[in-house]
């Protein structure tokens, strides 16, 4: 055989490396602990946790909490007592977990066996619960947005600093393998200086009006994720924001919100950004990204439930893209919970800082202002507002 000379030695004679992109392998190998854990002792064997809220997003986190051996879910605070039994039955929750109404939450917060709170309640309650948890000496994990105002977000982080506890904002997309890979490639210079970055996020299914009424609006509920990803990947906050938006659905217009928006950004380095948001995509949960640099282009496509393609004489048929946020980001939700537990147990520092969260909130405020006025909004930044590894303005 003409190619026999290219045959390497037997693979049994050397240790063959596995590509680091397979992030799932480690969780199934009990003999290969994460480098983060080697030589360290956790502050506590199990993290005592109280979960606030078992609604739309609460159940996503509840599944991961129950499946994580590092968590002792001692309390669930859920105001709607009529769903307690349904939650218990769905997740096979026994007497080891106590259900409480909101007025009884002090029982959980005053329990010395509780180390952390996970807040997944309607947006308008976030700031109050964050402050209660921090002042009770607990670490806090909270869904975005943390408060209704940028000042409220800053107050939460100031309280975290004064109490010596961690406040973690659940920007789950940072823990998605595709977004993380994009961050690593861009920050390493693989595609050169970034000239343009654009993200498309179109929801599926159409969110209920009851949810939208308390969500904080399109920019603080939906765009906030894209703004966080964009600024995190390129390491900059914008100096200009300009929004074109409208309400294509009369029901959303009636509650004073928009459901269709295109957001333009200009960054200090000259990079231009574009975010395309819509509350409903008929074909599934549309989440794509493109980063264009001097040396190349990074593109992120949509996920599908399977990889199969059926080809026939008249074309090819593939499975539609995933239909919901939880089905798009199951691994990201698990990873962000694991990261929070690492913080509480003393293994790691937060990947999402107060400057990042406050900065993104400030940008969302600017988007809302531009949407209402139809005018460009100029943003100024003090050095103290900019995260340590971001570009100073």
Short mmCIF file of N, CA, C and O in Angstrom, two decimals, residues 181-197 233-234 289-299:
data_model
loop_
_atom_site.label_atom_id
_atom_site.label_comp_id
_atom_site.label_asym_id
_atom_site.label_seq_id
_atom_site.Cartn_x
_atom_site.Cartn_y
_atom_site.Cartn_z
N UNK A 181 -17.37 29.46 23.13
CA UNK A 181 -16.35 29.23 22.11
C UNK A 181 -16.13 30.51 21.29
O UNK A 181 -14.98 30.85 20.96
N UNK A 182 -17.22 31.22 20.98
CA UNK A 182 -17.09 32.48 20.25
C UNK A 182 -16.28 33.49 21.05
O UNK A 182 -15.41 34.18 20.50
N UNK A 183 -16.56 33.58 22.35
CA UNK A 183 -15.80 34.48 23.23
C UNK A 183 -14.31 34.14 23.18
O UNK A 183 -13.46 35.02 23.01
N UNK A 184 -13.99 32.86 23.34
CA UNK A 184 -12.59 32.44 23.36
C UNK A 184 -11.89 32.76 22.04
O UNK A 184 -10.74 33.22 22.02
N UNK A 185 -12.57 32.51 20.93
CA UNK A 185 -11.96 32.73 19.62
C UNK A 185 -11.74 34.24 19.35
O UNK A 185 -10.69 34.64 18.86
N UNK A 186 -12.76 35.04 19.67
CA UNK A 186 -12.65 36.47 19.43
C UNK A 186 -11.59 37.09 20.34
O UNK A 186 -10.73 37.85 19.89
N UNK A 187 -11.64 36.74 21.62
CA UNK A 187 -10.69 37.34 22.58
C UNK A 187 -9.25 36.89 22.33
O UNK A 187 -8.31 37.58 22.70
N UNK A 188 -9.07 35.72 21.70
CA UNK A 188 -7.71 35.25 21.39
C UNK A 188 -7.17 35.89 20.12
O UNK A 188 -6.00 35.69 19.76
N UNK A 189 -8.03 36.65 19.40
CA UNK A 189 -7.59 37.31 18.19
C UNK A 189 -7.71 36.48 16.93
O UNK A 189 -7.18 36.85 15.88
N UNK A 190 -8.42 35.37 17.00
CA UNK A 190 -8.48 34.45 15.86
C UNK A 190 -9.08 35.09 14.61
O UNK A 190 -8.66 34.78 13.49
N UNK A 191 -10.07 36.00 14.78
CA UNK A 191 -10.64 36.65 13.60
C UNK A 191 -10.19 38.11 13.48
O UNK A 191 -10.74 38.89 12.71
N UNK A 192 -9.18 38.48 14.25
CA UNK A 192 -8.63 39.83 14.17
C UNK A 192 -9.52 40.86 14.85
O UNK A 192 -10.43 40.52 15.62
N UNK A 193 -9.26 42.12 14.57
CA UNK A 193 -10.06 43.19 15.16
C UNK A 193 -11.49 43.08 14.65
O UNK A 193 -11.74 42.99 13.45
N UNK A 194 -12.44 43.13 15.59
CA UNK A 194 -13.85 43.01 15.21
C UNK A 194 -14.34 44.32 14.62
O UNK A 194 -14.21 45.39 15.23
N UNK A 195 -14.93 44.23 13.44
CA UNK A 195 -15.49 45.40 12.79
C UNK A 195 -17.02 45.47 12.97
O UNK A 195 -17.58 46.54 13.13
N UNK A 196 -17.65 44.30 12.92
CA UNK A 196 -19.10 44.24 13.08
C UNK A 196 -19.48 43.00 13.88
O UNK A 196 -18.85 41.95 13.76
N UNK A 197 -20.52 43.16 14.71
CA UNK A 197 -21.08 42.02 15.43
C UNK A 197 -22.58 42.17 15.43
O UNK A 197 -23.11 43.26 15.68
N UNK A 233 -18.34 39.60 24.64
CA UNK A 233 -17.47 39.01 23.61
C UNK A 233 -16.43 40.02 23.12
O UNK A 233 -15.25 39.69 22.99
N UNK A 234 -16.86 41.26 22.86
CA UNK A 234 -15.90 42.23 22.32
C UNK A 234 -15.22 43.05 23.42
O UNK A 234 -14.26 43.77 23.16
N UNK A 289 -25.79 34.36 15.60
CA UNK A 289 -24.81 35.43 15.81
C UNK A 289 -23.78 35.41 14.69
O UNK A 289 -23.45 34.35 14.15
N UNK A 290 -23.27 36.60 14.37
CA UNK A 290 -22.19 36.72 13.40
C UNK A 290 -21.20 37.76 13.92
O UNK A 290 -21.60 38.86 14.31
N UNK A 291 -19.93 37.40 13.94
CA UNK A 291 -18.87 38.33 14.33
C UNK A 291 -17.90 38.42 13.16
O UNK A 291 -17.27 37.43 12.77
N UNK A 292 -17.77 39.62 12.61
CA UNK A 292 -16.95 39.85 11.43
C UNK A 292 -15.70 40.63 11.83
O UNK A 292 -15.78 41.73 12.39
N UNK A 293 -14.53 40.02 11.54
CA UNK A 293 -13.27 40.66 11.89
C UNK A 293 -12.36 40.81 10.69
O UNK A 293 -12.64 40.29 9.60
N UNK A 294 -11.22 41.48 10.90
CA UNK A 294 -10.26 41.71 9.81
C UNK A 294 -9.73 40.39 9.24
O UNK A 294 -9.41 40.31 8.05
N UNK A 295 -9.63 39.37 10.10
CA UNK A 295 -9.00 38.13 9.68
C UNK A 295 -9.98 37.01 9.39
O UNK A 295 -9.58 35.91 9.00
N UNK A 296 -11.28 37.25 9.60
CA UNK A 296 -12.22 36.17 9.35
C UNK A 296 -13.62 36.46 9.88
O UNK A 296 -13.89 37.54 10.42
N UNK A 297 -14.49 35.47 9.75
CA UNK A 297 -15.89 35.58 10.14
C UNK A 297 -16.28 34.41 11.01
O UNK A 297 -16.00 33.25 10.67
N UNK A 298 -16.90 34.71 12.17
CA UNK A 298 -17.44 33.66 13.03
C UNK A 298 -18.96 33.70 12.93
O UNK A 298 -19.57 34.75 13.13
N UNK A 299 -19.57 32.56 12.62
CA UNK A 299 -21.02 32.47 12.51
C UNK A 299 -21.55 31.39 13.45
O UNK A 299 -20.97 30.31 13.55
#
